[in-house]
Coordinates of C-alpha atoms and ligand atoms in Angstrom, one line a residue:
X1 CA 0.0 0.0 0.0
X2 CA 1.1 3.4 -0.9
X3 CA 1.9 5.1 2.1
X4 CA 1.9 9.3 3.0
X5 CA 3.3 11.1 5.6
X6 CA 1.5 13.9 6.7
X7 CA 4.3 15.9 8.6
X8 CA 3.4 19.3 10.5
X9 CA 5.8 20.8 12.9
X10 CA 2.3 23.1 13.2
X11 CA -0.7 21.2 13.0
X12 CA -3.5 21.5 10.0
X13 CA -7.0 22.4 11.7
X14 CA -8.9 19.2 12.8
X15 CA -11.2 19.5 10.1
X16 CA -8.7 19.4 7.6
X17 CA -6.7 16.7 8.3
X18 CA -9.9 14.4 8.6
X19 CA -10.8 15.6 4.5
X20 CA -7.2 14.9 3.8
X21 CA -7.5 11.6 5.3
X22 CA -10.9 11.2 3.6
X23 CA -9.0 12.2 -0.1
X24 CA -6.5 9.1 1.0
X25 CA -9.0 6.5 2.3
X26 CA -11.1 6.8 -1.3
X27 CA -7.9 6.3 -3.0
X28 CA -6.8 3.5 -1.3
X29 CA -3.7 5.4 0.1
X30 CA -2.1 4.9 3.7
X31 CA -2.0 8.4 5.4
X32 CA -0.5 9.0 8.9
X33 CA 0.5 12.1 10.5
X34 CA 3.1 13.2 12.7
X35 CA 1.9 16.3 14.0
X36 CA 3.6 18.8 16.5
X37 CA 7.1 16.9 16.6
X38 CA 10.2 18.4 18.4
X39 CA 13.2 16.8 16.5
X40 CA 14.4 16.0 12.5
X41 CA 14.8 12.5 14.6
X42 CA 11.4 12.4 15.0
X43 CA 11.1 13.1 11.5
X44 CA 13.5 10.9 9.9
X45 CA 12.4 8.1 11.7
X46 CA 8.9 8.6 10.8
X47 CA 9.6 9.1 7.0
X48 CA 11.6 6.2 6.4
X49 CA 9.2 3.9 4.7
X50 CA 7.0 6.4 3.2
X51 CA 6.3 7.4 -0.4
X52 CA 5.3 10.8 -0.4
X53 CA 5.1 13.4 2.1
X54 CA 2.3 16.5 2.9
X55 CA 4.3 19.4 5.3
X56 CA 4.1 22.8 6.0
X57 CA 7.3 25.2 6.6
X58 CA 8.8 21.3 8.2
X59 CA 12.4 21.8 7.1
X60 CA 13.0 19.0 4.6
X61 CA 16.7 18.8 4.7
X62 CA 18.8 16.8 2.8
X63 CA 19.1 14.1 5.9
X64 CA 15.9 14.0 5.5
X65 CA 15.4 13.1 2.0
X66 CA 18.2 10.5 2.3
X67 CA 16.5 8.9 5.1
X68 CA 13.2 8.5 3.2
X69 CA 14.2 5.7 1.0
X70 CA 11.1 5.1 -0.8
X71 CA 10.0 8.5 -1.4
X72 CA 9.1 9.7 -4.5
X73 CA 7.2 13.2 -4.4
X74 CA 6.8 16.1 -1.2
X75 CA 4.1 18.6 -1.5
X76 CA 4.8 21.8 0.5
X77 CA 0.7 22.7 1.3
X78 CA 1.3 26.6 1.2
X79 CA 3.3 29.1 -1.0
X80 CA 6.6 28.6 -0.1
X81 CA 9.3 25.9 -0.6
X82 CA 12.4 27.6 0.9
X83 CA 11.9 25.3 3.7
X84 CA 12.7 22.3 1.2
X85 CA 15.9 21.6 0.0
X86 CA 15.4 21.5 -3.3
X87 CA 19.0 20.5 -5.0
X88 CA 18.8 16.9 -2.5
X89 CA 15.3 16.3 -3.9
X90 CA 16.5 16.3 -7.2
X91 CA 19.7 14.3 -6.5
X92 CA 17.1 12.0 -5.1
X93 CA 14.6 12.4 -8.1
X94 CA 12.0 13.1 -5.5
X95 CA 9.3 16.1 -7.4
X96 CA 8.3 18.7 -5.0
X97 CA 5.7 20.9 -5.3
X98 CA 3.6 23.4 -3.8
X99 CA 0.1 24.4 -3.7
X100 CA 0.1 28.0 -5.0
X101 CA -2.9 30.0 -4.5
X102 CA -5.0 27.9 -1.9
X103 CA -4.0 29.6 1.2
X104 CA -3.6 33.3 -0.1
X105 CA -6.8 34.9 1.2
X106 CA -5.9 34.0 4.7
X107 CA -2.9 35.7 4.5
X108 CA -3.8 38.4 2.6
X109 CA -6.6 39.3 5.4
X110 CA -4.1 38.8 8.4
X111 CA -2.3 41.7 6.5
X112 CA -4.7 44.3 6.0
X113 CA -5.8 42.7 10.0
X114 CA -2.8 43.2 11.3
X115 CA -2.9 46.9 9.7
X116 CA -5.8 47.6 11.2
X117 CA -4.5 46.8 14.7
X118 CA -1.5 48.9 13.8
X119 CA -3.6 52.0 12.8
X120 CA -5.3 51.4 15.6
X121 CA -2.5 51.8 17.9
X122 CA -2.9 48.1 19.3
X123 CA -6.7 49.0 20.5
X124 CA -5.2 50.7 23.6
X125 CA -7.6 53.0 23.7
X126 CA -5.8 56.1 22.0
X127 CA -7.2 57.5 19.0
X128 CA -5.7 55.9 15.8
X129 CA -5.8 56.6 12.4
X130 CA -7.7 55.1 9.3
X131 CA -6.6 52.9 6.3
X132 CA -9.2 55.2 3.9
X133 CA -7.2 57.3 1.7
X134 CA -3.7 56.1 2.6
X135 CA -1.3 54.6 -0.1
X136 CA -0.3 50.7 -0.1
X137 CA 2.4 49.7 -1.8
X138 CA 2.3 46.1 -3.0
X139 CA 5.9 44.7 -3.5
X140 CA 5.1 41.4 -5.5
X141 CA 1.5 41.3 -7.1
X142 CA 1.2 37.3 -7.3
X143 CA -1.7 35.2 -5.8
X144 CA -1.5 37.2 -1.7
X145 CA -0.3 40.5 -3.3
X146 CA -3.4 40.6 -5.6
X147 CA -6.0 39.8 -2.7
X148 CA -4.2 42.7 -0.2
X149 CA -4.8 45.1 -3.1
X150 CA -8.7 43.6 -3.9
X151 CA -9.7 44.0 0.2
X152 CA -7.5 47.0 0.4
X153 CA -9.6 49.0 -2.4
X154 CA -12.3 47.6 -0.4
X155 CA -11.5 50.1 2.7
X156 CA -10.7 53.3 0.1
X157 CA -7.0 52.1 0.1
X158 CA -5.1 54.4 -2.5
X159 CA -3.0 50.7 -4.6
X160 CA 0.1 50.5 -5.5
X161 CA 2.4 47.9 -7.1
X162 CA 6.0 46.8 -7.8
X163 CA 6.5 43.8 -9.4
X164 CA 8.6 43.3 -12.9
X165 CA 7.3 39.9 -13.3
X166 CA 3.8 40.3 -13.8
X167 CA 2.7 42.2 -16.8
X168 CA 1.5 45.8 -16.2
X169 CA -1.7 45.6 -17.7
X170 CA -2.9 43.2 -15.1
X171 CA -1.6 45.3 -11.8
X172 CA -3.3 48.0 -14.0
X173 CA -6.4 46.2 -14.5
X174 CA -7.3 46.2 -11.0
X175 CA -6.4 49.9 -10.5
X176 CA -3.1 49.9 -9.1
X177 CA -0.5 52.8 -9.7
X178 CA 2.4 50.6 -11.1
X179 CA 6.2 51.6 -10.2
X180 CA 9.0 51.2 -12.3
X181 CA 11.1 50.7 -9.1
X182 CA 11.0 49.2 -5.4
X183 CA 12.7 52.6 -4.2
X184 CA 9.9 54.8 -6.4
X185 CA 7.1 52.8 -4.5
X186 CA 8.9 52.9 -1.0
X187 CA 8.8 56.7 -1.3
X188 CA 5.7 57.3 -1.5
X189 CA 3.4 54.9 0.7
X190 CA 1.9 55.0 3.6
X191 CA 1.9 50.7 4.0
X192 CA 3.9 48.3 2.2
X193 CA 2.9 44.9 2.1
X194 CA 5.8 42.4 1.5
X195 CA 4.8 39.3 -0.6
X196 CA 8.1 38.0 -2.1
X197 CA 9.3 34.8 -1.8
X198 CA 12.3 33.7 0.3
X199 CA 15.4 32.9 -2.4
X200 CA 18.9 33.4 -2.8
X201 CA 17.4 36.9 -5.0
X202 CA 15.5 38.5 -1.8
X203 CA 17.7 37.8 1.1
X204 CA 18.0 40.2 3.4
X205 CA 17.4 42.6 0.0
X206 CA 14.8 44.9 2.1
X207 CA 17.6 46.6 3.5
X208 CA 18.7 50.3 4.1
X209 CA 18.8 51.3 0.7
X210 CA 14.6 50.4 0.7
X211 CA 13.6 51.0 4.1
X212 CA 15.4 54.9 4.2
X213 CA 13.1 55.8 1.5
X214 CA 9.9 55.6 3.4
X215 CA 8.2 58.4 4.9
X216 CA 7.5 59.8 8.0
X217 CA 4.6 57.4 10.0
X218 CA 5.2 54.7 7.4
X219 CA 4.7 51.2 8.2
X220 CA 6.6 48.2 6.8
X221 CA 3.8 44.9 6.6
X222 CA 5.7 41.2 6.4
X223 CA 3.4 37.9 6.2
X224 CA 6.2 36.8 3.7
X225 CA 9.4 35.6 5.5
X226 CA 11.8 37.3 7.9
X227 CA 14.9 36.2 5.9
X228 CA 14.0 38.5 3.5
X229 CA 14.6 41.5 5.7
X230 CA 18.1 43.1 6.8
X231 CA 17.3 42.9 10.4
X232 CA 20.7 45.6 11.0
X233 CA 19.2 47.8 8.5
X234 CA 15.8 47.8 10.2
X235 CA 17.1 48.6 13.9
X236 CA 19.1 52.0 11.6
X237 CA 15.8 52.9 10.2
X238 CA 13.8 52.6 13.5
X239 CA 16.4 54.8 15.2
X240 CA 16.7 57.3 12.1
X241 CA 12.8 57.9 11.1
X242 CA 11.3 58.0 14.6
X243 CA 8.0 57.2 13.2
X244 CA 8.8 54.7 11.3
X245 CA 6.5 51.2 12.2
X246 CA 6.9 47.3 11.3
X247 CA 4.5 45.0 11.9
X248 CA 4.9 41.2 10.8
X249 CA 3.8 37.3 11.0
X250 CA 7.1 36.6 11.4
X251 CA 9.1 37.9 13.9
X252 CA 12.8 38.6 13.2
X253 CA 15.5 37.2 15.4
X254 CA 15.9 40.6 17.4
X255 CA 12.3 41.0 18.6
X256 CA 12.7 41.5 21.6
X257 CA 15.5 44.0 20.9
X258 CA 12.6 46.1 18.3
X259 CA 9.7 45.7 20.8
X260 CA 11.9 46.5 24.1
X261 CA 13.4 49.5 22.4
X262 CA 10.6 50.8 19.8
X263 CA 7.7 49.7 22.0
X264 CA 4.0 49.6 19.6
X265 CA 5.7 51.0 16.8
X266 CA 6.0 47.6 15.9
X267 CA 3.8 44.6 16.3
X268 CA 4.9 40.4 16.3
X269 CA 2.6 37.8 16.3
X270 CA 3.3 35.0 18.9
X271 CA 3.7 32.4 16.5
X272 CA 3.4 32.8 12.0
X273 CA -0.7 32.9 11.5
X274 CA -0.8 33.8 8.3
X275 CA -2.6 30.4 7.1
X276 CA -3.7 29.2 10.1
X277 CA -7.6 29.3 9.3
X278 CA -9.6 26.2 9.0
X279 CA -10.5 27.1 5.3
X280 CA -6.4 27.7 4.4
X281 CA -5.8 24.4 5.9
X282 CA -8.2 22.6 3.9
X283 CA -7.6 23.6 1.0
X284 CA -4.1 23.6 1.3
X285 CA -4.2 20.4 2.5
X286 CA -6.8 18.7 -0.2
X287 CA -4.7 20.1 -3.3
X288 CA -1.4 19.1 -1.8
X289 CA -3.5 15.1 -1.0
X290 CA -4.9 15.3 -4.7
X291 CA -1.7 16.5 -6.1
X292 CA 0.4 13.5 -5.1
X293 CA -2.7 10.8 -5.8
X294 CA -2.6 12.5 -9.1
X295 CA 1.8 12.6 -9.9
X296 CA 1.9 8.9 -8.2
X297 CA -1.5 7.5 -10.2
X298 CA -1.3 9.2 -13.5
X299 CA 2.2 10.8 -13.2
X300 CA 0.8 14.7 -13.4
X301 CA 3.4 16.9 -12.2
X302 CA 1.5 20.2 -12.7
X303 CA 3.1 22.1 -9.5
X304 CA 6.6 20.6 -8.9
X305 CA 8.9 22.9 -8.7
X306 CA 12.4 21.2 -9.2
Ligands
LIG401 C1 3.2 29.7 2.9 O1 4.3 29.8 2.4 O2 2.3 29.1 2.3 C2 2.8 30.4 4.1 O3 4.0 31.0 4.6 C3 2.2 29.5 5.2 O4 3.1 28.7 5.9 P1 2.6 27.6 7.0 O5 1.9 26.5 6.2 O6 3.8 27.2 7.6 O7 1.7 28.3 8.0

């Protein structure tokens, strides 16, 4: 019997991992999961006999891969695969994928959420300012990008978008002012919304050179990854533009440094909750389920990325 790990560091909501049970049990799949583990051990132990794998930002290192014999095909259920290493996959000929699109409006609304609660100064009771009429920037317009700018307009947002790999006519299309530069779209917004993947491209490439352009009051928004963020460069730009604000799903390795000296101009959640709604989880988890029945049955490998 085929047989699918389901590995989550950060477990899918209840309801989803019964339907992706549900999508194995019809197709005559064996699906076990090995939810909220605290070592690769754990891990490596657990993938050893299986075929394919489901998992969320789990880091899929290369010891893992070698100690999962069998395995032919990982599906990242989310956006991102920086957390796989793709180059031992391949070594391996193990296809991974990703499920692109199904968990976007759930981070897109814990964006323009977590805006709110900024503009809001943290609902402590001091008056606050409104989202209606500022400027958003959106730095990369793909699936999460798209839906910030749709609910933004939604609340009178003024959109505004940076990304020279989608074609201008479609950021266009949906009424965004499109910049012919980062820098030009830094300079003149109110909010930017990060959206760019984590690659050896974006590293640490919102740095001072971005981050010095921004105005007075202006808030930095990252549900994208904290990698991608010059953490150095962000303490100089704090201390330079005293109004300067960062709010993200991600905190960055000197939190407690930001918070402790910068107080509620900036905001961290606990723990990244960007796709942690019952709907994201279902039908992250269902595509990423119907994806491998569909590469291991029929060979379909619409989605790998390596
Ligand atoms: C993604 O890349 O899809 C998001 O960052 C969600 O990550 P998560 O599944 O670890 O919550």
């Amino acid at each position: 019997m085929t047989k699918v790990l389901v590995a989550t560091v950060k477990p899918f909501a209840p309801a989803a991992a019964e339907q992706i049970k549900a999508v194995f049990d019809q197709a005559g799949y064996d699906c076990t999961f090995l939810e909220k583990y605290n070592s690769q051990n754990e891990l490596t132990g657990a993938v050893s006999d299986a075929d394919a794998m489901i998992v969320r930002s789990d880091k899929i290192t290369q010891e893992v891969i070698q100690a999962a014999t069998k395995l032919k095909i990982v599906v990242r259920a989310g956006a991102g695969f920086d957390n796989v290493d793709l180059a031992a996959a391949t070594k391996k000929n193990v296809v991974v994928m990703n499920t692109p699109g199904q968990n976007s409006n759930a981070v897109a609304e814990l964006a323009i959420g977590m805006m709110i609660y900024q503009a809001r100064n943290h609902f402590n009771g001091s008056s606050g300012t409104e989202l209606k009429d500022k400027k958003l920037g959106i730095h990369a317009y793909g699936n999460v990008g798209k839906l910030v700018a749709h609910i933004a307009k939604g609340l009178g947002m003024k959109i505004y978008a940076f990304d020279p790999f989608i074609p201008k006519s479609d950021m266009e299309a949906d009424g965004a002012t499109v910049c012919n530069s980062a820098e030009e779209m830094y300079a003149v917004c109110d909010y930017i919304s990060l959206h760019i993947p984590a690659n050896k491209h974006t590293l640490q490439s919102i740095n001072y050179g971005l981050l010095s352009k921004m105005k007075k009051g202006a808030c930095l928004v990252n549900t994208a990854r904290k990698e991608v963020i010059n953490e150095t460069d962000l303490v100089k730009v704090f201390e330079e533009n005293d109004t300067f604000q960062y709010i993200s799903d991600i905190a960055p390795g000197n939190s407690d440094v930001l918070v402790g000296r910068f107080g509620n101009r900036c905001f961290f959640t606990p723990k990244k909750m960007g796709a942690q709604t019952a709907e994201a989880n279902i039908n992250a988890g269902i595509a990423a389920a119907k994806q491998i029945i569909a590469f291991l049955d029929s060979g379909d490998t619409t989605f790998k990325v390596n």
